[in-house]
Coordinates of C-alpha atoms in Angstrom, one line a residue:
Chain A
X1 CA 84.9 132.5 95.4
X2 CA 87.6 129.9 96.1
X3 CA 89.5 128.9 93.2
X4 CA 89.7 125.2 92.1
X5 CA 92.2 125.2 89.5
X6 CA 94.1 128.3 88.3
X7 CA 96.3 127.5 85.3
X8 CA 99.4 130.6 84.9
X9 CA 101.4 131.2 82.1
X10 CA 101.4 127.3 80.7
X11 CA 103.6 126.5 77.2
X12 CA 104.0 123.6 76.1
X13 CA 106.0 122.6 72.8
X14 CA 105.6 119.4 70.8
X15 CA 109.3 119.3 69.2
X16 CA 109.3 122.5 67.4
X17 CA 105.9 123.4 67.6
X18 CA 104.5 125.4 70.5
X19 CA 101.3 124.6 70.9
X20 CA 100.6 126.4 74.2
X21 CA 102.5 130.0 74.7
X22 CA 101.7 131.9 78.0
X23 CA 98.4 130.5 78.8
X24 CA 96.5 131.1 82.3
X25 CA 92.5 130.5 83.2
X26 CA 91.0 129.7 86.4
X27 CA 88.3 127.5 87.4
X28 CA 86.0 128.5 90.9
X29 CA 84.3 125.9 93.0
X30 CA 81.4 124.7 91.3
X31 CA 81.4 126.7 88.3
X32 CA 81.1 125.8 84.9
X33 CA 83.9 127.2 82.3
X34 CA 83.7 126.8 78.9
X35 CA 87.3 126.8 76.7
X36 CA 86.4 127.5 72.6
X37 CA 88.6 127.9 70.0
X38 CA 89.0 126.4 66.5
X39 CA 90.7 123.4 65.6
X40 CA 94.7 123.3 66.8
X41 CA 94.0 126.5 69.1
X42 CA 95.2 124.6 72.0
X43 CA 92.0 123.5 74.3
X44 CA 93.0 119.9 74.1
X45 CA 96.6 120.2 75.3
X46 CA 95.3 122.4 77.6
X47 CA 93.2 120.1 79.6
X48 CA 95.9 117.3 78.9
X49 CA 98.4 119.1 80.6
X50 CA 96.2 120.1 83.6
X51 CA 95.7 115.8 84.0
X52 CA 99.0 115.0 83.6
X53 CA 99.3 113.2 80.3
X54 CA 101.2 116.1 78.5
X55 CA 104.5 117.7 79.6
X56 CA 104.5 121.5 80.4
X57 CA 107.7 123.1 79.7
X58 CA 106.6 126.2 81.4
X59 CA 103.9 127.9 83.6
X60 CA 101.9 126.2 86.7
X61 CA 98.8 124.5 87.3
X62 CA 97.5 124.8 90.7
X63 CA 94.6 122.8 91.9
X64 CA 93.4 122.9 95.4
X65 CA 96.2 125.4 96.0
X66 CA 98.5 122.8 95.3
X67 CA 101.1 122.9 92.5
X68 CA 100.2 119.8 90.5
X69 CA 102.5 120.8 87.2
X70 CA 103.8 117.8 85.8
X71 CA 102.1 115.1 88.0
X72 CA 101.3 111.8 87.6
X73 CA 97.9 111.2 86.2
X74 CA 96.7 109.0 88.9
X75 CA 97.7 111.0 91.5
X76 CA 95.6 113.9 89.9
X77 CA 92.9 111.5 89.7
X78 CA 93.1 110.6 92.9
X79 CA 92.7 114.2 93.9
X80 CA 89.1 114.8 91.9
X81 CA 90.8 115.9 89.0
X82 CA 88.8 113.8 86.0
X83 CA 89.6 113.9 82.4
X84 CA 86.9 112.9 80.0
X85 CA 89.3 112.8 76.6
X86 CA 88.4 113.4 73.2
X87 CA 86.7 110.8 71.3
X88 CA 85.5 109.1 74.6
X89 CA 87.8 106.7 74.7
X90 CA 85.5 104.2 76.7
X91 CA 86.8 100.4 76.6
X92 CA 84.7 98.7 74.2
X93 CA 85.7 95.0 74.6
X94 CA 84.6 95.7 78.6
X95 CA 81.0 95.7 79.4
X96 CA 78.9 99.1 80.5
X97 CA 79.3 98.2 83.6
X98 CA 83.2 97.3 83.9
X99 CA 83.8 100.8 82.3
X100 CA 81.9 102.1 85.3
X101 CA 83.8 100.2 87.2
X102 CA 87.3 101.2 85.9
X103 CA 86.3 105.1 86.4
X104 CA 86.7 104.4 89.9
X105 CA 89.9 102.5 89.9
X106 CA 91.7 104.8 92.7
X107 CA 88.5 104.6 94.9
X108 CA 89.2 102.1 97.8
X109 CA 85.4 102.1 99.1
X110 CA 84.2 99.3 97.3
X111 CA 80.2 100.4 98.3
X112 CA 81.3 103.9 97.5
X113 CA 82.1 102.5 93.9
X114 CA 78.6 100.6 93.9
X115 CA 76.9 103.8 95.1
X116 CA 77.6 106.0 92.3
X117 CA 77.2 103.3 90.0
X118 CA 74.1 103.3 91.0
X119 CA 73.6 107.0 91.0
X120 CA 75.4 107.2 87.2
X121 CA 72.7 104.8 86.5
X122 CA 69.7 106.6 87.7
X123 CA 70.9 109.8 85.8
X124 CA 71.5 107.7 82.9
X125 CA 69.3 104.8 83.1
X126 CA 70.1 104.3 79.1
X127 CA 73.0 102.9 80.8
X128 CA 71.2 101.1 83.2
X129 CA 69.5 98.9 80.3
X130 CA 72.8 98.3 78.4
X131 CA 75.1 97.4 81.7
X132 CA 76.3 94.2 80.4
X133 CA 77.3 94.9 77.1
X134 CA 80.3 95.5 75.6
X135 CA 81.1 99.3 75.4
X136 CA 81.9 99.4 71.6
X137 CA 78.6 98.2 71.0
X138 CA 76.8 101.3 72.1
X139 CA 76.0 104.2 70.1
X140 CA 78.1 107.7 69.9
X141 CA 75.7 109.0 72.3
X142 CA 75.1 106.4 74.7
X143 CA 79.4 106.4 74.9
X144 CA 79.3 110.0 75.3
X145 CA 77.0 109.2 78.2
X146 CA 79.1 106.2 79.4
X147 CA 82.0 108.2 79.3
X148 CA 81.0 110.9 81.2
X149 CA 79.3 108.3 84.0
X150 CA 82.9 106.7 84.2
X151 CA 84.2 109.7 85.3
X152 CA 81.4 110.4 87.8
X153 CA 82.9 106.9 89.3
X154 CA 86.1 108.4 90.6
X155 CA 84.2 111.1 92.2
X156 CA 85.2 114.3 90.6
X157 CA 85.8 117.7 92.3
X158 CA 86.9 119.3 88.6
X159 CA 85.3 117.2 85.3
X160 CA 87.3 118.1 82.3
X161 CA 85.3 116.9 79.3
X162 CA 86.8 117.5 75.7
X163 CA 84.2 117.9 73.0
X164 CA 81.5 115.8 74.3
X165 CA 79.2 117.0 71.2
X166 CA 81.8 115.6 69.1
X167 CA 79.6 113.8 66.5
X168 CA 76.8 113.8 67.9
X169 CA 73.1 114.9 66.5
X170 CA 71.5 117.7 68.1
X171 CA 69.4 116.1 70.0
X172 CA 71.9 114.1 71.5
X173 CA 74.0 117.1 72.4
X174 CA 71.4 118.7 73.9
X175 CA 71.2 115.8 76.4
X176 CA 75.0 115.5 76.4
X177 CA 74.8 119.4 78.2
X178 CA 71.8 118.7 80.0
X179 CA 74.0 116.1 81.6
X180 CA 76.5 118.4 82.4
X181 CA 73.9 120.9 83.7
X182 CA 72.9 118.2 86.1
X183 CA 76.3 117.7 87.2
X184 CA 77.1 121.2 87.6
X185 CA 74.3 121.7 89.9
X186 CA 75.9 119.0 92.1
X187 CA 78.6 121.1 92.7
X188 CA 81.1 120.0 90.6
X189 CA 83.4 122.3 89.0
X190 CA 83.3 121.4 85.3
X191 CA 86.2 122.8 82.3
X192 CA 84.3 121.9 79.1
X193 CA 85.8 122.4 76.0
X194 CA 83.7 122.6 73.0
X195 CA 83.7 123.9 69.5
X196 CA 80.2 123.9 69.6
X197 CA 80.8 127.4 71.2
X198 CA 76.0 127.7 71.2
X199 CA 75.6 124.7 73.3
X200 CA 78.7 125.3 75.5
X201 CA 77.9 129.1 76.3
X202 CA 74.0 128.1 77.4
X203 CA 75.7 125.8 80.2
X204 CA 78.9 127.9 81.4
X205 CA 78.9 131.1 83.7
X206 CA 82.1 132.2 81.8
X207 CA 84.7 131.3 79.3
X208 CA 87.8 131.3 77.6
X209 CA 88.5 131.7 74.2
X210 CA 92.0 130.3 72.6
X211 CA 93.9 130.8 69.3
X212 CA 97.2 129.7 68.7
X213 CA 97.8 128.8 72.6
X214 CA 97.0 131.7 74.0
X215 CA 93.9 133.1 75.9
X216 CA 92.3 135.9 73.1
X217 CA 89.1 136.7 74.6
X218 CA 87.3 136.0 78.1
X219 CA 84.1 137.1 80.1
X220 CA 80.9 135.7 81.2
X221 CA 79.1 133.5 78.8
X222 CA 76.7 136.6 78.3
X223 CA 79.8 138.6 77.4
X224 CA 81.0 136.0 74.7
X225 CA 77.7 135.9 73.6
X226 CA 77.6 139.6 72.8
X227 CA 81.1 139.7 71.1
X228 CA 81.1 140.7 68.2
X229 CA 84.7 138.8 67.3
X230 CA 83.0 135.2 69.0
X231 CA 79.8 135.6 67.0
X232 CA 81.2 136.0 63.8
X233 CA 83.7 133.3 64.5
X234 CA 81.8 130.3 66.5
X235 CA 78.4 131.1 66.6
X236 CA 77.4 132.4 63.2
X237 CA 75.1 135.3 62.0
Chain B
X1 CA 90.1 52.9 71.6
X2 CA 92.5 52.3 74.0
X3 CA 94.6 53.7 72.0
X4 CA 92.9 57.0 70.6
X5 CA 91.9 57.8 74.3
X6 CA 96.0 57.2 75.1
X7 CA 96.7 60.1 72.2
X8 CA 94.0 62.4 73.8
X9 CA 95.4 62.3 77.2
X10 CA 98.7 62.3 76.2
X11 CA 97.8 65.8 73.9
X12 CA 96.0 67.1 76.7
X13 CA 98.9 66.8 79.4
X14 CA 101.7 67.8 76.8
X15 CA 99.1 70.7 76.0
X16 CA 98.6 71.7 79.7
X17 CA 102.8 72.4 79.8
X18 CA 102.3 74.9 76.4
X19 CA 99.4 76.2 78.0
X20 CA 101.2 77.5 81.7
X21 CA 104.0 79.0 79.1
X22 CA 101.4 80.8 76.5
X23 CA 99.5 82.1 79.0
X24 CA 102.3 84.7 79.7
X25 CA 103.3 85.1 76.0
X26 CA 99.8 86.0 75.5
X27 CA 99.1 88.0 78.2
X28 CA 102.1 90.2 77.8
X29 CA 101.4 90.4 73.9
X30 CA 97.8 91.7 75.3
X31 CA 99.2 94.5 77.2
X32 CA 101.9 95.9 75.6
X33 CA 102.0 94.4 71.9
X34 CA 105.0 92.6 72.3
X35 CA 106.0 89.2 71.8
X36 CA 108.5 88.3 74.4
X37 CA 111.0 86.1 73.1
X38 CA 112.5 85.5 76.3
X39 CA 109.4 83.8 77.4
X40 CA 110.3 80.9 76.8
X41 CA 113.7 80.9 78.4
X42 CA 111.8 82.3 81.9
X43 CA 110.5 78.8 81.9
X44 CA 114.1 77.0 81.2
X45 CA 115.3 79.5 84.7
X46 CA 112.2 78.1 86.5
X47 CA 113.6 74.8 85.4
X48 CA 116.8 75.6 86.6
X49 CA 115.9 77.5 89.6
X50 CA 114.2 74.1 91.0
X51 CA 117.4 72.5 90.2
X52 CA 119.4 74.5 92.4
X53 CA 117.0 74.1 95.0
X54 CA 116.7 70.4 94.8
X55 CA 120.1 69.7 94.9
X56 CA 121.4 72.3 98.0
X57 CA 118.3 72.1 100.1
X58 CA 116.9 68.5 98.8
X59 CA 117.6 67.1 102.5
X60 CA 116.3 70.0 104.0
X61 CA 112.6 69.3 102.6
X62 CA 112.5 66.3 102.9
X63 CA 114.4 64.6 99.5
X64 CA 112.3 64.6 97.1
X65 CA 108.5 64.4 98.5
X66 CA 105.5 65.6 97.0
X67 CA 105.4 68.2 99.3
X68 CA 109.0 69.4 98.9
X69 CA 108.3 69.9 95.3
X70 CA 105.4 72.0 95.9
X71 CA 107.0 74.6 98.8
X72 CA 110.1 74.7 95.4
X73 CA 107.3 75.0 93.1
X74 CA 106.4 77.6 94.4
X75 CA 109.6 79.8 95.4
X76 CA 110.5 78.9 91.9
X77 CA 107.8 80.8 90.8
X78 CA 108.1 83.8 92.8
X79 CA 111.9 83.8 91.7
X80 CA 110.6 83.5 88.0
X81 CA 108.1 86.1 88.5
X82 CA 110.4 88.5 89.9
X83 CA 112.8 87.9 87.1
X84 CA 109.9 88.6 83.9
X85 CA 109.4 91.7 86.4
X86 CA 113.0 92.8 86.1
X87 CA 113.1 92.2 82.4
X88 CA 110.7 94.3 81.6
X89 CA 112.1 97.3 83.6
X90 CA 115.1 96.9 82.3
X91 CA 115.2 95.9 78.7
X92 CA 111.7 96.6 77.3
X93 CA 110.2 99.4 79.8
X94 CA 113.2 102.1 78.5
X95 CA 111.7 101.5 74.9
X96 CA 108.2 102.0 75.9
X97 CA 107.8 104.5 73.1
X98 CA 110.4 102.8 70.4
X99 CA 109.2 101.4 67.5
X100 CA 107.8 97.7 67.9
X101 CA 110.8 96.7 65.6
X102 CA 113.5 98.0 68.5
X103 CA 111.5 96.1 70.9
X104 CA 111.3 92.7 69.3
X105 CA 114.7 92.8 68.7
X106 CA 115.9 93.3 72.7
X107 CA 113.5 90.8 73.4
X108 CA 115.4 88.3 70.9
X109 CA 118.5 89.3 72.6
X110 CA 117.3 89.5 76.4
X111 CA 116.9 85.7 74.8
X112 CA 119.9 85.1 74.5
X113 CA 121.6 87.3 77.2
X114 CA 119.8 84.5 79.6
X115 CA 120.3 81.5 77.3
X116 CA 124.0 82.0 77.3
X117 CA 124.0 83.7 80.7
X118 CA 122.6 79.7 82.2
X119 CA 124.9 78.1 79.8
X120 CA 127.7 79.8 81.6
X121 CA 126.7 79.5 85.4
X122 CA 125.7 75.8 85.0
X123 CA 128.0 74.5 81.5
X124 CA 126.8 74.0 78.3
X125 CA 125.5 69.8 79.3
X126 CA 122.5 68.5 80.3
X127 CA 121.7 68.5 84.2
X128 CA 119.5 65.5 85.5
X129 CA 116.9 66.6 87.9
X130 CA 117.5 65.8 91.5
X131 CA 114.1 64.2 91.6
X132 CA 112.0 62.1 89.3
X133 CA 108.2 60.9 89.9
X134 CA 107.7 57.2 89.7
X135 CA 106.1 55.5 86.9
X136 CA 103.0 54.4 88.6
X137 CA 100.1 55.3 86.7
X138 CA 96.6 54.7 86.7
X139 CA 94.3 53.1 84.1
X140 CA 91.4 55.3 82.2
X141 CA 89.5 52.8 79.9
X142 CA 92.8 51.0 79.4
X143 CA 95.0 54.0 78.4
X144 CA 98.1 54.8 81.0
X145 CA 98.0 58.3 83.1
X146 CA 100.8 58.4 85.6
X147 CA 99.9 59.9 89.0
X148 CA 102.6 62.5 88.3
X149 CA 101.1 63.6 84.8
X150 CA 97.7 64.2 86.3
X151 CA 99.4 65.5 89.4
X152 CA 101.0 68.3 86.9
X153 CA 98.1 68.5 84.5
X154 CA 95.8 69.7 87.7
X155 CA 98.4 72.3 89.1
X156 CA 98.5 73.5 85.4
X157 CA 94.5 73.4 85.7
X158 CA 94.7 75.3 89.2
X159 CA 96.7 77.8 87.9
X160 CA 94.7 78.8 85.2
X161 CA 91.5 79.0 86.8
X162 CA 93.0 81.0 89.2
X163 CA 94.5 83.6 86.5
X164 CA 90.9 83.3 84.9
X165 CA 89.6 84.6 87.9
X166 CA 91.8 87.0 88.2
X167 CA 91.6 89.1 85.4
X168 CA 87.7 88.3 84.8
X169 CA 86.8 89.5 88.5
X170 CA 88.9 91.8 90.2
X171 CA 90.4 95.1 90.1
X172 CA 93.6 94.5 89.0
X173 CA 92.6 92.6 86.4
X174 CA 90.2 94.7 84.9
X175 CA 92.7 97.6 84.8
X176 CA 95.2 94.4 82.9
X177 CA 91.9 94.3 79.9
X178 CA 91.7 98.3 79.9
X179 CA 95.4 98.5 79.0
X180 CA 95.4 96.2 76.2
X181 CA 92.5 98.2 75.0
X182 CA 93.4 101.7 75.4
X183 CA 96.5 102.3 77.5
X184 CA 96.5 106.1 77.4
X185 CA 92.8 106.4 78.4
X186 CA 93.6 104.5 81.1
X187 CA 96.6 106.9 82.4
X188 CA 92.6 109.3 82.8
X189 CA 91.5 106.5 85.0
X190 CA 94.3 106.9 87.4
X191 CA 95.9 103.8 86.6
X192 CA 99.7 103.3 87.0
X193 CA 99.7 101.7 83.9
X194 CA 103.2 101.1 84.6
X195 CA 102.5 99.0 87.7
X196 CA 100.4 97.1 86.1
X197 CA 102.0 95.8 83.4
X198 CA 105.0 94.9 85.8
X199 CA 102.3 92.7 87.5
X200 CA 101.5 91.1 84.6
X201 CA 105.3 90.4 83.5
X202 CA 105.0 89.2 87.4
X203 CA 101.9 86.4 86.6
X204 CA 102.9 85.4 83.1
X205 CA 106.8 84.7 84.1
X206 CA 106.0 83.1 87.4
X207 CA 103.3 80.3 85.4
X208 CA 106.2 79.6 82.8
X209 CA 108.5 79.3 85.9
X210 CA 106.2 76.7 87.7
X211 CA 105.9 75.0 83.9
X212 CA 109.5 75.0 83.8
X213 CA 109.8 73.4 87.7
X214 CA 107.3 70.9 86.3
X215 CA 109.0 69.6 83.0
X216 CA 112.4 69.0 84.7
X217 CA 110.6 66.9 87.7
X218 CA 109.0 65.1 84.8
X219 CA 111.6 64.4 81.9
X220 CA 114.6 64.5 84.4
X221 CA 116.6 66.4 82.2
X222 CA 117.3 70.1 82.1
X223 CA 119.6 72.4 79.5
X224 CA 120.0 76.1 79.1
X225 CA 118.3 75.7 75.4
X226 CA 115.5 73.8 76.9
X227 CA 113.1 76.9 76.5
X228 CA 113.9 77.6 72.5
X229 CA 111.4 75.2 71.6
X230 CA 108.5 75.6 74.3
X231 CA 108.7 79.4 73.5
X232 CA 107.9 78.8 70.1
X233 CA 105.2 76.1 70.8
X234 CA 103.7 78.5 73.3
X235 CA 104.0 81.4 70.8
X236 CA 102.2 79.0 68.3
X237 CA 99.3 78.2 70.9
X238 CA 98.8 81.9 71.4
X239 CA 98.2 82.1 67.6
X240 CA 96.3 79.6 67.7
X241 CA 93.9 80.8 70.3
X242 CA 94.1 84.5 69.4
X243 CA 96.9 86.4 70.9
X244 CA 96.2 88.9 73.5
X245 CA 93.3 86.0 74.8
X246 CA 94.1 84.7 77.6
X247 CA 91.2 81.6 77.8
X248 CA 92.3 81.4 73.8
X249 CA 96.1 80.9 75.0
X250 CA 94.8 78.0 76.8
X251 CA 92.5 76.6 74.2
X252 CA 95.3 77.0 71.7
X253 CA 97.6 75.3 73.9
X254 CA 95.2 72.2 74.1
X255 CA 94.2 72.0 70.4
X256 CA 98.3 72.3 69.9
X257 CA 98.8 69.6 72.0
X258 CA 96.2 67.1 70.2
X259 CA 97.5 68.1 67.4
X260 CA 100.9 67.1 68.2
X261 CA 99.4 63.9 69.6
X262 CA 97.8 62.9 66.8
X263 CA 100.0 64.0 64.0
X264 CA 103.6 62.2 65.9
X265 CA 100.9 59.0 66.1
X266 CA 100.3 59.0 62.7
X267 CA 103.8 60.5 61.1
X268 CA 106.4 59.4 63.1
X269 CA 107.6 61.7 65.8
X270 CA 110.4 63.2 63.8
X271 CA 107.4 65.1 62.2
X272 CA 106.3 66.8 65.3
X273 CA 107.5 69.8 65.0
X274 CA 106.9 70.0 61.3
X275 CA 103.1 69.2 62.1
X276 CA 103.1 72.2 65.1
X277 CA 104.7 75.1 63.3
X278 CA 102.9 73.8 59.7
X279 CA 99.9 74.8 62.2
X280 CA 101.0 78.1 63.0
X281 CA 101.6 79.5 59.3
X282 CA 98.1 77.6 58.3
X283 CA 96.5 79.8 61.1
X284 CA 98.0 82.9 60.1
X285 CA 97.2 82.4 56.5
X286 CA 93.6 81.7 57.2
X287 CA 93.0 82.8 60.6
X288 CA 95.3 85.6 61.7
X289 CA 93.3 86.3 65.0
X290 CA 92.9 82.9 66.5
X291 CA 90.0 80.5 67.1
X292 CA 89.1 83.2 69.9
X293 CA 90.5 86.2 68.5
X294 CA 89.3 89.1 70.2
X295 CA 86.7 91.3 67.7
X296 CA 83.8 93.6 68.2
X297 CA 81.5 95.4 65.8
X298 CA 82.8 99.3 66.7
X299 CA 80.4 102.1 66.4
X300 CA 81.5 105.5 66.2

C-alpha cells in the first residue's frame, strides 16, 4: 500500500507548553484514518501542522514522499493536501456558492472549478438549493456540508476534516459520515479526527488514539473497537 | 432651484474626490483591521508625484493636454500603488501579529515619516500645479459644471465601477472578502493571504494617488499637509458608509459630500469642517457600523 502521508516523531510547543511530543501516524492511498483523543490530546495541532498553519519544532511530515514540514499552506494545498478546520470556518458574508468557489482558489481550470461544483452539488444538493445565500445563514449541518464541499473544490488527494460532528444532532452526523463514506469510496485518502470515537470508527479502516501528544493506542477500527482502554474511555459501556 | 441643484453637484463632485481616497481606507480597514493613517498622505504623493512629472516631462507630452494628464494620471497611480505596497511590507506587515494599538501607532508615524519626508524634498511652501483646466463649464438647469469637474467626477466614477467589479466578480477579489472574514481559514484555502493583501494596499493607494493627481490639476495648488485633512474626510466617509464596505465607502463619501455642500451653504464655510466631523461622532454614537455596515444573522 503506498503511503500518502506519514507523519514521524512531530513536537510542537506553544511557548512552554508541548502540545505534540514524538508523534508519528501514517495515512495509505485511499484509506480512511481516524485520530481520537479527548479534549487538548493533540488531534487538532496535529492536522494543523501537517497543513502548514502551525510550526513544528521537530519531527517530519512526508506527503507524497515529499518532505512538506513547515510549508506554506498554499503550497500544500496546491498539492491535494485539504484542511477542513474545526468549527467550519465557512465565510458567512459570501454566498454558498462563492464558498465553493474559494475552495478552489489554487485550481487554474476554470471548468474544472465549475465541474466539481457541480459534482459537490449533486452529492449535496441541500447546497444546491441554498447556492446564493449567504454562508452564515445556513444551519450547523448544512455548513458542515458546505464546508466539506469547499474542500472537495480544490480537489483533494488527503481530506483532513477536524470534528465534523462537532454540534451536530445525530441525525446530522450520521449524514456528515455518510458524506465522508462517499468520499472515501472515491478514493480519497481521508484523516478524520473526531471525538465522537462511535461514528468515526464505523467509517475508518484504522486509527490512532492520542493523549497528551503522543500516539497511546493504534489498530484497525475493529481493534479499537475491542479495546478495552477505548471502550471505557470514548465509547462507553 | 438653480441654486439647490448648484449645492448637489457641487457635493457630489467634492464627494467623488473623498470617495477615490475612502475607498482604500476602507478596503484596507476590511482586510486587515487597520486604519491607515498614512492614507491620506498616499494621495498628497500622488499629488506630488504629478507635479514632478508635469514640470520635467510637461513638453514631452505635450504641455498640459488632456491626454498628457491622463498617461501622468496614470503612472502616478502605479507609483502610488507601489508606494501603499511598500508601506505595508515594511511598517505594518512586521507587526502582523502585534497588538492593533502598535499598529495604529506606526501608521500615525509612517504619516508623518512621509509628511515631513515631502516637506523636505520639495520645502515646506505651497507648489502651483504645472497645469490648470479652464473654467469653461457647462449649464445643468442653470447650475455651473465645469468640463474639468465632470471630466474628474467620471474618472472617479470609472474607477470605482471598475474596483466594484473587481472584488464582486473575480478571483482575486473574492479571496480580498474571505480575508476580511476569516483570514486564517483562508491560509486552508491556499491563499497567500499575504499576497493579497499587498494587492489591496496596491488598489486602495493607487485610487488615492489618481485622487491626489486630480485635486492638484483642479485647485492648482499642492503642499506636503495637503492629505491631513482628506484623510480624515475619507476616514469619516468610511464611517459613514460602514468601514470594511467598499460600495458603503462610496456612499459615505457622497452623503459626506452633500453634507458638506449643504451645511457650508447654509453656515458659512468656516463651519465645514465642524459640520463633517460633527457627522462622524453623530454616526458613531448612533450608528457605529455605517449606513451599510456589514451584518448577518450567524447560526452556529
Amino acid at each position: 500500500m503506498s503511503t500518502v502521508l506519514q507523519v514521524t516523531d512531530l513536537v510542537v510547543n506553544y511557548g512552554k507548553v508541548e502540545a505534540l511530543r514524538g508523534l508519528s501516524l501514517t495515512v495509505g492511498a485511499a484509506e480512511t484514518v481516524s485520530l481520537l483523543g479527548n479534549n487538548g490530546a493533540g488531534k487538532s495541532t496535529t492536522v494543523g501542522t501537517i497543513s502548514g498553519i502551525v510550526r513544528a519544532a521537530g519531527g517530519t511530515v512526508t506527503a507524497f514522499g515529499q518532505d512538506v514540514t513547515n510549508a506554506k499552506p498554499w503550497d500544500l494545498v496546491e498539492m491535494g493536501i485539504i484542511h477542513v478546520p474545526e468549527g467550519r470556518r465557512i465565510f458567512s458574508r459570501l454566498t454558498v456558492h462563492e464558498n465553493l468557489q474559494i475552495g478552489g482558489y489554487t485550481v487554474r481550470d476554470g471548468k474544472a472549478i465549475d465541474t466539481r461544483i457541480a459534482e459537490v452539488y449533486d452529492l449535496l444538493p441541500r447546497l444546491a438549493e441554498r447556492r446564493g445565500q449567504q454562508g452564515g445563514t445556513l444551519s450547523g449541518g448544512e455548513q458542515q456540508m458546505l464546508a466539506i464541499g469547499r474542500a472537495m473544490i480544490a480537489g483533494p488527494k488527503l481530506l483532513m476534516l477536524d470534528e465534523p460532528s462537532m454540534g451536530l444532532a445525530p441525525l446530522m452526523v450520521a449524514q456528515v459520515m455518510d458524506v465522508v463514506r462517499t468520499i472515501t469510496e472515491q478514493g480519497t485518502a481521508v484523516l478524520l479526527i473526531e471525538q465522537n470515537a462511535r461514528a468515526a470508527l464505523k467509517v475508518a479502516s484504522r486509527g490512532y488514539v492520542l493523549d497528551s501528544g503522543v500516539v497511546t493506542i493504534e489498530g484497525s477500527a475493529d481493534r479499537l473497537r475491542a479495546d478495552p482502554r477505548v471502550v471505557e474511555a470514548y465509547l462507553g459501556a | 432651484m438653480e441654486y439647490f441643484l448648484q449645492l448637489v453637484l457641487n457635493g457630489l463632485f467634492v464627494g467623488a474626490f473623498y470617495g477615490l481616497v475612502a475607498l482604500g481606507y476602507s478596503m484596507v480597514y476590511g482586510i486587515i483591521k487597520l486604519l491607515n493613517f498614512a492614507h491620506g498622505d498616499i494621495y498628497m504623493l500622488g499629488a506630488f508625484a504629478g507635479y514632478t512629472m508635469l514640470t520635467i516631462g510637461a513638453g514631452a507630452l505635450g504641455g498640459g493636454s488632456l491626454v498628457a494628464l491622463v498617461v501622468i494620471l496614470i503612472i502616478a497611480m502605479i507609483l502610488t500603488g507601489t508606494l501603499g505596497l511598500v508601506l505595508e511590507r515594511v511598517a505594518y506587515r512586521p507587526l502582523r501579529s502585534a497588538p492593533r494599538l502598535s499598529v495604529l501607532i506606526t501608521a500615525v508615524g509612517a504619516s508623518f515619516a512621509l509628511e515631513y519626508g515631502i516637506a523636505v524634498l520639495y520645502g515646506p511652501n505651497p507648489r502651483v500645479y504645472p497645469v490648470g483646466f479652464g473654467n469653461a463649464a457647462i449649464e445643468i438647469f442653470g447650475a455651473r459644471l465645469t468640463w474639468a469637474q465632470l471630466f474628474m467626477m467620471l474618472v472617479a466614477v470609472l474607477l470605482m465601477v471598475a474596483l466594484d467589479t473587481w472584488v464582486g466578480r473575480t478571483r482575486s477579489g473574492r479571496a480580498m472578502r474571505a480575508i476580511s472574514q476569516d483570514p486564517k481559514a483562508c491560509l486552508l484555502m491556499g491563499i497567500n493571504v499575504d499576497n493579497v493583501i499587498s494587492r489591496t494596499f496596491f488598489i486602495g493607494s493607487a485610487l488615492a494617488g489618481a485622487g491626489g493627481v486630480m485635486a492638484g490639476a483642479y485647485y492648482g495648488k499642492i503642499d506636503f499637509l495637503m492629505g491631513f485633512i482628506i484623510g480624515l474626510k475619507a476616514f469619516t466617509a468610511a464611517v459613514i458608509g460602514g468601514i470594511g464596505n467598499i460600495r458603503g465607502a462610496v456612499l459615505g463619501a457622497v452623503v459626506l459630500g452633500l453634507l458638506e455642500s449643504f451645511g457650508t451653504a447654509w453656515l458659512g464655510s468656516e463651519w465645514r469642517d465642524v459640520f463633517a466631523f460633527g457627522f462622524l461622532i453623530l454616526f458613531l454614537t448612533v450608528r457605529p457600523t455605517g449606513l451599510l455596515g456589514e451584518r448577518v444573522t450567524e447560526r452556529v
